[in-house]
Short mmCIF file of C-alpha atoms in Angstrom, two decimals:
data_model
loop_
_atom_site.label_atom_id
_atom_site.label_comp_id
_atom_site.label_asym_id
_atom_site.label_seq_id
_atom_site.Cartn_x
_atom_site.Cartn_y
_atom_site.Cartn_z
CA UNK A 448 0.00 0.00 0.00
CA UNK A 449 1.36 3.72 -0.82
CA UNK A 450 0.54 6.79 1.00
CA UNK A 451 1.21 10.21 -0.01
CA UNK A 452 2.11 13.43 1.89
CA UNK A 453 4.20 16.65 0.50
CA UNK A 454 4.86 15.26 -2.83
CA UNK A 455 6.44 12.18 -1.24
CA UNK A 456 5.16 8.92 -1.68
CA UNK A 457 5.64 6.14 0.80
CA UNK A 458 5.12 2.13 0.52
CA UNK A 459 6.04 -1.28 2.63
CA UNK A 460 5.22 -3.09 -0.01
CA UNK A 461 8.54 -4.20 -1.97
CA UNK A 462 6.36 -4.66 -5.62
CA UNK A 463 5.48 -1.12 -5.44
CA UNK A 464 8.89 0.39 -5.14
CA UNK A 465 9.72 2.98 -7.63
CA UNK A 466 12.92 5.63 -8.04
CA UNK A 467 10.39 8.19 -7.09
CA UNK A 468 9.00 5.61 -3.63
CA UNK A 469 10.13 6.11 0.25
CA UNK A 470 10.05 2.43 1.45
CA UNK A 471 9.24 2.00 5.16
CA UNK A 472 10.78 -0.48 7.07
CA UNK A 473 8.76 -2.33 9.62
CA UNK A 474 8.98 -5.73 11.30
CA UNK A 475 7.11 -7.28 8.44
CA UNK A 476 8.84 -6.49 5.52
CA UNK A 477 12.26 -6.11 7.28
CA UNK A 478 13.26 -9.50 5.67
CA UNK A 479 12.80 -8.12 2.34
CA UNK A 480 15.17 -5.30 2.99
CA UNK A 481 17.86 -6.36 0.61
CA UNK A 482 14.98 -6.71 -2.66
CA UNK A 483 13.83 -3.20 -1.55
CA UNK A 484 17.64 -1.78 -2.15
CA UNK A 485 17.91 -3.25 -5.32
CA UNK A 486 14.69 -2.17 -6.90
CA UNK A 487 16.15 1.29 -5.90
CA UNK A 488 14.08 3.22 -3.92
CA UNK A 489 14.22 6.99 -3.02
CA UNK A 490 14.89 6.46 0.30
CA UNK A 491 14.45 4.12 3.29
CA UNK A 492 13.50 4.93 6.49
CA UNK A 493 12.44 2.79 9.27
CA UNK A 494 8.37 2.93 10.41
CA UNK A 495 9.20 4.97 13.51
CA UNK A 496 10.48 8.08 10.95
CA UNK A 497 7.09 8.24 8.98
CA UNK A 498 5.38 10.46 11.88
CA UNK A 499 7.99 13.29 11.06
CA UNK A 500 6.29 13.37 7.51
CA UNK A 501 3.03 13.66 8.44
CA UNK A 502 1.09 16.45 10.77
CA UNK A 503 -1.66 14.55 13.08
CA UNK A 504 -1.65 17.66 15.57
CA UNK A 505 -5.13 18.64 14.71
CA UNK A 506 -6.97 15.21 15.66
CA UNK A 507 -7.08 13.19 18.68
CA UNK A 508 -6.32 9.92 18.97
CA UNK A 509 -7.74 7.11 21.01
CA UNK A 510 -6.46 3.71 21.22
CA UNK A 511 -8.31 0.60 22.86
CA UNK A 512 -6.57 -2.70 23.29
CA UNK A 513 -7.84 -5.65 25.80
CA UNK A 514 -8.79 -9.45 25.05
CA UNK A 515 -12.36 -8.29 25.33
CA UNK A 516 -14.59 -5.31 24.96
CA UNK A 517 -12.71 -3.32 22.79
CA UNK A 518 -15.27 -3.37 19.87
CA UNK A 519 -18.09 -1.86 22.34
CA UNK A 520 -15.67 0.30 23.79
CA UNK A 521 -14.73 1.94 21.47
CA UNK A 522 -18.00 2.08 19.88
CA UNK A 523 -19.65 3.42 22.49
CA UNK A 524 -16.79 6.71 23.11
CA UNK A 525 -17.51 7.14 19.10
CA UNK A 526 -21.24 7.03 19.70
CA UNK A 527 -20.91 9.24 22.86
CA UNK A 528 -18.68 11.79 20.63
CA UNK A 529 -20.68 12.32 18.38
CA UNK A 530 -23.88 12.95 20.32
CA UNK A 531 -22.08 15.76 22.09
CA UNK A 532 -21.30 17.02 19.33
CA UNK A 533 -18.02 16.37 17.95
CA UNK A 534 -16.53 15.18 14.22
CA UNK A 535 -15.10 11.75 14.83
CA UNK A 536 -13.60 8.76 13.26
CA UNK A 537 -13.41 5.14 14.38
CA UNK A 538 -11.67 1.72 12.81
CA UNK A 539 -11.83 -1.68 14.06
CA UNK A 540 -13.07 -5.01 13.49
CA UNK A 541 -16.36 -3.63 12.20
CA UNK A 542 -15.20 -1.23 9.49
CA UNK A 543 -13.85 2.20 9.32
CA UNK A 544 -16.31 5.12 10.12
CA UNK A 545 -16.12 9.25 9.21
CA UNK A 546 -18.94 10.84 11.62
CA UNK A 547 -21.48 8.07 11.20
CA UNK A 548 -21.02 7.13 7.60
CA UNK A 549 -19.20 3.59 6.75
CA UNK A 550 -15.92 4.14 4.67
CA UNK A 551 -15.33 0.31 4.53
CA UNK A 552 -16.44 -2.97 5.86
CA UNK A 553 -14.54 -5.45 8.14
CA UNK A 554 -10.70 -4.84 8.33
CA UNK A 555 -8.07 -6.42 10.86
CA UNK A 556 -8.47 -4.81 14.31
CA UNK A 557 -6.17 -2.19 13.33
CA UNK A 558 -4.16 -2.30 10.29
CA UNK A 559 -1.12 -1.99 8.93
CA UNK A 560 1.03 1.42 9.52
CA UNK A 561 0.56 3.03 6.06
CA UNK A 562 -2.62 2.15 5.87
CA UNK A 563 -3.29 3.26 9.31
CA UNK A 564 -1.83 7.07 8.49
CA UNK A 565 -3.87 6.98 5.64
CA UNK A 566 -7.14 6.56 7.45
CA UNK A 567 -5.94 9.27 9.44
CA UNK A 568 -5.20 11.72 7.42
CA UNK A 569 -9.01 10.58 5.68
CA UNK A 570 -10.28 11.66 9.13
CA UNK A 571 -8.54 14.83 9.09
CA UNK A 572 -9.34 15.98 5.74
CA UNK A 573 -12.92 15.63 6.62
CA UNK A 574 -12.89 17.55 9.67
CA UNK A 575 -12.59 14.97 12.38
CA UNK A 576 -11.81 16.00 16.09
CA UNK A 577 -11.47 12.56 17.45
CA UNK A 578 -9.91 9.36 15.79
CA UNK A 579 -10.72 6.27 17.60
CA UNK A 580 -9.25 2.95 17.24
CA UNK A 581 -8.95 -0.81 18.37
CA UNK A 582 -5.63 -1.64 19.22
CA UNK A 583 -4.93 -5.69 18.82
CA UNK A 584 -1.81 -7.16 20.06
CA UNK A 585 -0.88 -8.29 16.55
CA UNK A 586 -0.47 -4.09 16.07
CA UNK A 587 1.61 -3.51 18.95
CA UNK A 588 4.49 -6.52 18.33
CA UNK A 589 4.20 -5.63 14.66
CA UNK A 590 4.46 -1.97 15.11
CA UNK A 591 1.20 -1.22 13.16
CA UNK A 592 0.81 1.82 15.26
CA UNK A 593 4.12 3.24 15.32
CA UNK A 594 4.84 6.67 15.15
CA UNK A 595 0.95 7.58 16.27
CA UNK A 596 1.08 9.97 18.73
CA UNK A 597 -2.05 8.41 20.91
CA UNK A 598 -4.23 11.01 23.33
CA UNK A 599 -5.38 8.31 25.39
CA UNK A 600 -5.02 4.77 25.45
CA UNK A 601 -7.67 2.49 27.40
CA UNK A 602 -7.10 -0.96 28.62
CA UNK A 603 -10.06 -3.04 29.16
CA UNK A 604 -8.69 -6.39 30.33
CA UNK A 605 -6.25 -9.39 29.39
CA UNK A 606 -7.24 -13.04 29.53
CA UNK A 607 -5.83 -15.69 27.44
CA UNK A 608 -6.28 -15.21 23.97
CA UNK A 609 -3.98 -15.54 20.57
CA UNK A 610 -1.30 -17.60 21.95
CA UNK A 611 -1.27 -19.30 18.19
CA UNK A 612 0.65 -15.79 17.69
CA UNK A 613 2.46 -14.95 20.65
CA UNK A 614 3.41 -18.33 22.22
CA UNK A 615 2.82 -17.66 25.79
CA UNK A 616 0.46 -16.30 28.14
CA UNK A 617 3.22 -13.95 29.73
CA UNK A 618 4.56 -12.88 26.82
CA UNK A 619 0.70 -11.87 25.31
CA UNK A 620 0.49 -10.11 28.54
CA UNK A 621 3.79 -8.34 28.07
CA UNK A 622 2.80 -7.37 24.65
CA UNK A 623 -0.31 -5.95 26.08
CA UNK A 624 1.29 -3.80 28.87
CA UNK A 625 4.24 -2.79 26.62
CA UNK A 626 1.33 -0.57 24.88
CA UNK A 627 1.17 1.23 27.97
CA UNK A 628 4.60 2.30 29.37
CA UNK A 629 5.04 5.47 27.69
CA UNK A 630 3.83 8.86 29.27
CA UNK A 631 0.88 9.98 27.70
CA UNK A 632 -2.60 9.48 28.84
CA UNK A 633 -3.80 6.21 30.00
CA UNK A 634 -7.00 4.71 31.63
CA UNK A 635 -6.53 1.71 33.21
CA UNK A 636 -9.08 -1.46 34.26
CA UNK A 637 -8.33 -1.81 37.97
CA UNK A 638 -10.01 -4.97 38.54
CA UNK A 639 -7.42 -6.18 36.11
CA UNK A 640 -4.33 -7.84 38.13
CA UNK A 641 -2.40 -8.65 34.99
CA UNK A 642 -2.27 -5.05 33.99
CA UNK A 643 1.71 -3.23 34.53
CA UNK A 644 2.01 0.28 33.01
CA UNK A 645 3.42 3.31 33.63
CA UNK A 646 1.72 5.04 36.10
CA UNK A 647 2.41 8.61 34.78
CA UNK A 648 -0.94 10.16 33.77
CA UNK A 649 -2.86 7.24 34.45
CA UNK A 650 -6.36 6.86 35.59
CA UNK A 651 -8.69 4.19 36.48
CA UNK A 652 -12.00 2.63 36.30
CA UNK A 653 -13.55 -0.29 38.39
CA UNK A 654 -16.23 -2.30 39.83
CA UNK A 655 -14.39 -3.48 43.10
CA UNK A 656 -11.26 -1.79 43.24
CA UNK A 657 -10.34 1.90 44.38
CA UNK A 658 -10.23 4.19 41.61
CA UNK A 659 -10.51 7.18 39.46
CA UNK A 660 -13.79 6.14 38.37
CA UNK A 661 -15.69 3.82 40.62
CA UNK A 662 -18.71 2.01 39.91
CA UNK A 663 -20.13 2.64 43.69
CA UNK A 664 -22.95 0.39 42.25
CA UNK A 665 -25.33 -1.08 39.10
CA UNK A 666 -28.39 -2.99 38.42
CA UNK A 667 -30.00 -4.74 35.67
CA UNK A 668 -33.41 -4.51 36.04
CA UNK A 669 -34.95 -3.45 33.05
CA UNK A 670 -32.02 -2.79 31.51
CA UNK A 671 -28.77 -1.91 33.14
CA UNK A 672 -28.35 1.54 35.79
CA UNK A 673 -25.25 2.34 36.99
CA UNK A 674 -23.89 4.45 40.21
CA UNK A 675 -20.69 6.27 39.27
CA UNK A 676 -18.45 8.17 41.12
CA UNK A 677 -15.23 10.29 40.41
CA UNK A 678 -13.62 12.06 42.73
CA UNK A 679 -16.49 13.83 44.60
CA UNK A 680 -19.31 13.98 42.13
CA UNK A 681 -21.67 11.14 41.74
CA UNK A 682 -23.95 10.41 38.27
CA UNK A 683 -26.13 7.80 37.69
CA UNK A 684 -26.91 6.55 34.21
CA UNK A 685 -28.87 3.86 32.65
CA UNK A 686 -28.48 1.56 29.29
CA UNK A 687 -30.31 -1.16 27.54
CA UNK A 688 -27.01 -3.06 27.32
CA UNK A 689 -26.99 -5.69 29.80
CA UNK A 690 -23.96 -7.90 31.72
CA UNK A 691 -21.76 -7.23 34.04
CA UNK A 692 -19.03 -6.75 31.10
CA UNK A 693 -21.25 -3.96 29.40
CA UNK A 694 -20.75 -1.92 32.91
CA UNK A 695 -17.03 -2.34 32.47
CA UNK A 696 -17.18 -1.14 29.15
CA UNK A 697 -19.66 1.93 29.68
CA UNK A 698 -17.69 3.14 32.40
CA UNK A 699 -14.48 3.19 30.47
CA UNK A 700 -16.48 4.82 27.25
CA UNK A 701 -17.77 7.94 29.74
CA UNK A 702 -14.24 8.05 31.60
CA UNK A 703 -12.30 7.93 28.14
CA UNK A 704 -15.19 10.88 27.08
CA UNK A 705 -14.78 13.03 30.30
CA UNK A 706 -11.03 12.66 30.26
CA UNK A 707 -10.55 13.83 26.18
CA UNK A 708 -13.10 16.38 26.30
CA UNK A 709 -14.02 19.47 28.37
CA UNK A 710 -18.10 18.15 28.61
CA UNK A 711 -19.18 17.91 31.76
CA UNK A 712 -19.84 14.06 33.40
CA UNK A 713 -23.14 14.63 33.77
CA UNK A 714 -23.62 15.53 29.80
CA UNK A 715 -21.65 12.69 29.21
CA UNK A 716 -23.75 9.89 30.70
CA UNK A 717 -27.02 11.87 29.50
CA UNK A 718 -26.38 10.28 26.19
CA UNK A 719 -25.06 6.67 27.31
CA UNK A 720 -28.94 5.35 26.77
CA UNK A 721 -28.55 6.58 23.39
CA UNK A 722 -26.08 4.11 22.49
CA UNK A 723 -27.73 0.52 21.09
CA UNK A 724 -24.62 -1.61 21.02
CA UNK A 725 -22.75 -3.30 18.95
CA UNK A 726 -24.21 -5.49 15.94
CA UNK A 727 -23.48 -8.84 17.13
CA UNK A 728 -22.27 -8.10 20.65
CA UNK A 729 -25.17 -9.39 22.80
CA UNK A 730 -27.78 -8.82 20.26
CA UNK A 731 -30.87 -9.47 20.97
CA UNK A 732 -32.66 -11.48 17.58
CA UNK A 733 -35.84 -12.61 19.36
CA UNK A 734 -37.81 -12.51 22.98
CA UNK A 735 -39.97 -15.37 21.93
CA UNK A 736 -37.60 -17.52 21.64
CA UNK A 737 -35.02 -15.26 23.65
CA UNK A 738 -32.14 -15.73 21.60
CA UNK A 739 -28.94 -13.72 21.50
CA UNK A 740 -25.57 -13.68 19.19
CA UNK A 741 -22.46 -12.58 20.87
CA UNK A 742 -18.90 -12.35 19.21
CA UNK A 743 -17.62 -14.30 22.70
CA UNK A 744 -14.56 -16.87 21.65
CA UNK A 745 -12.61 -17.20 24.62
CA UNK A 746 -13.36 -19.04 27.65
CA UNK A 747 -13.65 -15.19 29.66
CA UNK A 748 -15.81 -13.93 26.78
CA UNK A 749 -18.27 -16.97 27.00
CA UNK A 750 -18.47 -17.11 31.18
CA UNK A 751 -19.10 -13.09 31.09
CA UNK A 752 -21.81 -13.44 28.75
CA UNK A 753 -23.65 -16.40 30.13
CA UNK A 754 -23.01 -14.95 33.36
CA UNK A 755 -25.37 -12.09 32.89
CA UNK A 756 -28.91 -14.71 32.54
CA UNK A 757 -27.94 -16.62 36.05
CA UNK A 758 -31.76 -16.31 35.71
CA UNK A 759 -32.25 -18.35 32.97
CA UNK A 760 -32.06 -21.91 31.73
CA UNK A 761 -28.91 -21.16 29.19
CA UNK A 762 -28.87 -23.20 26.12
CA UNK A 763 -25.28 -22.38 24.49
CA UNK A 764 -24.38 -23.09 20.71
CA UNK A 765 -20.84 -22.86 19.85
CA UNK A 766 -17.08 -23.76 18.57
CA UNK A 767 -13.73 -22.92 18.59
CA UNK A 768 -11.44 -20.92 15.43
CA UNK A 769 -9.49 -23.33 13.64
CA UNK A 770 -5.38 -22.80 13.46
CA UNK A 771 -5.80 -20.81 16.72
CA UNK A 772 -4.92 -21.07 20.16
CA UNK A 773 -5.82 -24.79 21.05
CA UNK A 774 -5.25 -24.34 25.03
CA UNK A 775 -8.71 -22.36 25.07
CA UNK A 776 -10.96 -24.81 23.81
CA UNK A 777 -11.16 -27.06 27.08
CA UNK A 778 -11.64 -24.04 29.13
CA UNK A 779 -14.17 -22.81 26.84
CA UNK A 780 -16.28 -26.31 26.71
CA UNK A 781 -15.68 -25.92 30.96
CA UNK A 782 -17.48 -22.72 31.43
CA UNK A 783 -19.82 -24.50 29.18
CA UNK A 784 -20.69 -27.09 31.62
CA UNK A 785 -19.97 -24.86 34.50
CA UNK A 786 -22.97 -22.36 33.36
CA UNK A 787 -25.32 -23.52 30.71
CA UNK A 788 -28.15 -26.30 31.16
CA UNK A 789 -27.66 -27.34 27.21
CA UNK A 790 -24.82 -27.83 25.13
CA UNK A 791 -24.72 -27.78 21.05
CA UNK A 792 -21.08 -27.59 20.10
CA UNK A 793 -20.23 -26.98 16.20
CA UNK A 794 -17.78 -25.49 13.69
CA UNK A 795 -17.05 -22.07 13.91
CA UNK A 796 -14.21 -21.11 11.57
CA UNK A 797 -12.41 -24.54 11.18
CA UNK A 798 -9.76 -22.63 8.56
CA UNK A 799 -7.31 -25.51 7.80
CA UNK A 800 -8.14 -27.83 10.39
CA UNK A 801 -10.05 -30.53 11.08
CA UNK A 802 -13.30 -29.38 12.33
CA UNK A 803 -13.47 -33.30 14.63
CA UNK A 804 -10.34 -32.49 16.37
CA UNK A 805 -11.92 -29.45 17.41
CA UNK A 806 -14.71 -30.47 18.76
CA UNK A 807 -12.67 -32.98 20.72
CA UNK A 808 -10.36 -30.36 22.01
CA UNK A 809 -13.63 -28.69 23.29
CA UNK A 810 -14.85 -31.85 24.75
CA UNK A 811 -11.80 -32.02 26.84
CA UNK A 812 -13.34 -29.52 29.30
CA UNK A 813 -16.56 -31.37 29.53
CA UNK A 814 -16.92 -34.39 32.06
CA UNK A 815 -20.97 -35.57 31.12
CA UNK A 816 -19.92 -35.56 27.19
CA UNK A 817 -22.90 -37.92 26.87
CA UNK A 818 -25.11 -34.96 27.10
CA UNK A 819 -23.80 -32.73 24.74
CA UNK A 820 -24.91 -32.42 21.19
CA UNK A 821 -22.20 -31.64 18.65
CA UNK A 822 -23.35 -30.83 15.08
CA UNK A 823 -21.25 -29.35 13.26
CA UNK A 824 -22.94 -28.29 10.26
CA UNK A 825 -23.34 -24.75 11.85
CA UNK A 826 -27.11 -23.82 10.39
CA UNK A 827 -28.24 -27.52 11.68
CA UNK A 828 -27.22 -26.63 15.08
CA UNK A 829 -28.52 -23.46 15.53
CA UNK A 830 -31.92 -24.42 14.05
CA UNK A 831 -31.94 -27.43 16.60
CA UNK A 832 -30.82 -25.40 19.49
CA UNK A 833 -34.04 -22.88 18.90
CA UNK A 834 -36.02 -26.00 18.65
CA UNK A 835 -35.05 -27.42 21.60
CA UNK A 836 -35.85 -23.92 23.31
CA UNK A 837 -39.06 -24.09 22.82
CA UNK A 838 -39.40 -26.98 25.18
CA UNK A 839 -37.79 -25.54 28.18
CA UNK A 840 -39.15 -22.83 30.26
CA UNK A 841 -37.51 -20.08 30.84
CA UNK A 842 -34.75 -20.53 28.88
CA UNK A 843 -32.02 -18.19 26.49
CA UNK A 844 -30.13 -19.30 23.27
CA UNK A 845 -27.02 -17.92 23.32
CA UNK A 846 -24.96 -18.46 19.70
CA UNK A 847 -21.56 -17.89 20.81
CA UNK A 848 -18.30 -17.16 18.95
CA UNK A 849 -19.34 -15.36 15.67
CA UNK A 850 -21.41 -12.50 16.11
CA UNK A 851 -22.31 -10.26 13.09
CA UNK A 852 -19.50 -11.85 11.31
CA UNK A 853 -21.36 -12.87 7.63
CA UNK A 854 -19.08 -15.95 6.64
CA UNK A 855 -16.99 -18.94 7.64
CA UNK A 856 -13.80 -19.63 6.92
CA UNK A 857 -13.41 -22.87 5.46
CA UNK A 858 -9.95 -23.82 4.31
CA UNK A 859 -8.99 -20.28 2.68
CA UNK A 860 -12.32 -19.60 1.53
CA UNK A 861 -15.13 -17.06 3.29
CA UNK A 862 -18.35 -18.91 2.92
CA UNK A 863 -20.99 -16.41 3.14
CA UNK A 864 -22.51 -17.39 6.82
CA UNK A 865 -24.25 -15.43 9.34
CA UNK A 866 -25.47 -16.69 12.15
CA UNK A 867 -28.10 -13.58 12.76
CA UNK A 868 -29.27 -14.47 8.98
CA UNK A 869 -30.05 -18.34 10.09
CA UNK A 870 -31.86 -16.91 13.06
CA UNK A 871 -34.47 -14.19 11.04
CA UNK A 872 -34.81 -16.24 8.42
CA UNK A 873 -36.17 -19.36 10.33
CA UNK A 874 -38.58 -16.87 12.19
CA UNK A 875 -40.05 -15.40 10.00
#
């Protein structure tokens, strides 16, 4: 990809060199280094020199990176942004957004570095205040967000995710804190033991810990209301969102709000009930049957979200990502039989492997195995879960691991799949 600024054009990519091309090293291409000199480039600079070519000073930039939550978070400080007012920008898994139109469909988390500058600039040139961002850990051992000069960066938890990529648990966790241990501004998840930063402008937010902002209390009758204190004031707000996760990520949405702008908290969590959600993040397709879709693929994602209908009898449909992380799957089928009545276990995106192996990873975690229906044509499953639903009182169909996603990836291909699709279409 190529990126212009001052009549300088810049590329990583090696096959789009030219005399007239600035090639940026990064930690990608680096091993291409020596085809890049001979195709004879203008210059080469390394990705942390791009910045000094480029002038970001007019926008603001937010970055959210955690195993879970980002998505909402970050959706809900671009919702609450605009609402007040404000010109903003946001890119993540979703798409990429210029003050609420959709300037392209699902992308990585956060891109590559060119390609992240020129979203940027797109933000700038159309009058954006704010520029808000996911922030995977892929992006911060790659360097996909060097030389951005961040405003605030928000942390919303670590659990175990991605360890196809990063090998360990400690060093995914060092990744994730390395993110935060320069000195700008920084908001924090308290709650969150495995969390190290630089405590230099930092802030917090929490549900049982001390801190900057502290949920003094929340309820989810009809809905979700939440107590909130910081400092001396105290503002209470309310949302359709429900789970104890959702209050995590609200509060760090307002704090993130009241700590980039100059609006007061109490205009700030005014608007919070404004804000719907997140298509596929604990959406709710139907009452009657109650089912929901959630994008939850890790064994923390799945307990949070079946941990918010304790009241119900939870009938749970889901799998595990192919040529992933394989030391999740037996937690994931554990919370499984930890919290849900019902188990239908299928394929989610099986990529290059074999969609039997994981399903027996899965069943790993699972001690009454007898009781557990796996099916792994997807559509089957879900259809046969709803079924089934009908038959229990009281009960929720949660359809774990996908979301709004509108494919599967089979081998190398994107099937077009969507679980919400399957879901409408059988009801009508």
């Amino acid at each position: 990809m190529t990126i212009n600024s001052n009549n300088l054009t810049f590329t990583d990519d090696t096959n789009e060199i030219t005399n007239e091309t600035i090639f940026v090293s990064n930690p990608l291409n680096q091993k291409y280094i020596e085809v890049a000199k001979e195709k004879n480039p203008k210059d080469i600079i390394d990705c942390s020199e791009l910045s000094q070519y480029f002038d970001f000073n007019s926008i603001k930039i937010v970055g959210i990176t955690g195993t879970n939550g980002k998505t909402t978070t970050a959706a809900a400080i671009y919702s609450f942004l605009l609402d007040l007012g404000y010109k903003v920008a946001l890119l993540g898994t979703r798409g990429f957004f210029i003050n609420e139109s959709k300037q392209e469909d699902y992308t990585f988390t956060t891109p590559m570095q060119i390609d992240m500058f020129n979203k940027i600039s797109e933000a700038i040139n159309n009058g954006c205040e704010y520029f808000i961002t996911e922030v995977s850990s892929h992006a911060i051992h790659q360097n996909r967000i060097c030389g951005v000069d961040f405003e605030l960066k928000v942390h919303t938890n670590i659990t175990s995710d991605h360890l196809d990529y990063h090998g360990t648990l400690e060093e995914y966790i060092r990744v994730k804190n390395s993110f935060f241990q320069d000195d700008c501004k920084k908001l924090i998840n308290r709650d969150d033991k495995k969390i190290k930063i630089n405590m230099k402008n930092a802030f917090s937010y929490g549900l049982d810990s001390p801190s900057t902002y502290k949920v003094q209390a929340f309820s989810f009758k009809e809905g979700t209301s939440i107590v909130l204190q910081n400092v001396a004031k105290m503002v209470t707000f309310n949302s359709d969102l429900r789970g104890t996760f959702n209050v995590y990520n609200l509060t760090a949405a307002v704090a993130s709000v009241d700590l980039i702008t100059n609006n007061s908290l109490e205009e700030i969590t005014q608007i919070v009930e404004n804000f719907a959600g997140v298509s596929g993040r604990m959406e709710t397709l139907s009452h009657e049957p109650y089912i929901i879709v959630d994008f939850a693929h890790t064994h923390d994602g799945m307990k949070a979200v079946m941990e918010s209908f304790k009241d119900k009898q939870i009938i749970v449909v889901f799998g595990a990502g192919g040529d992933r992380d394989r030391t999740k799957r037996p937690l994931m089928g554990q919370i499984a039989q930890n919290l849900a009545k019902h188990i239908f276990i299928t394929s989610d995106n099986p990529r290059f492997e074999d969609p039997d192996q994981i399903v027996n990873d899965i069943l790993k975690g699972i001690e009454q195995v007898d009781e557990v229906v796996v099916e792994l044509n997807r559509k089957k499953a879900i259809l046969h879960a709803i079924d089934f639903s009908k038959t229990i009182p009281n009960s929720v169909v949660l359809i774990l691991g996908k979301g709004d996603e509108e494919y599967q990836i089979i081998y190398d291909q994107k099937v077009p799949f969507s679980d919400k699709k399957i879901v409408l279409d059988y009801l009508g």
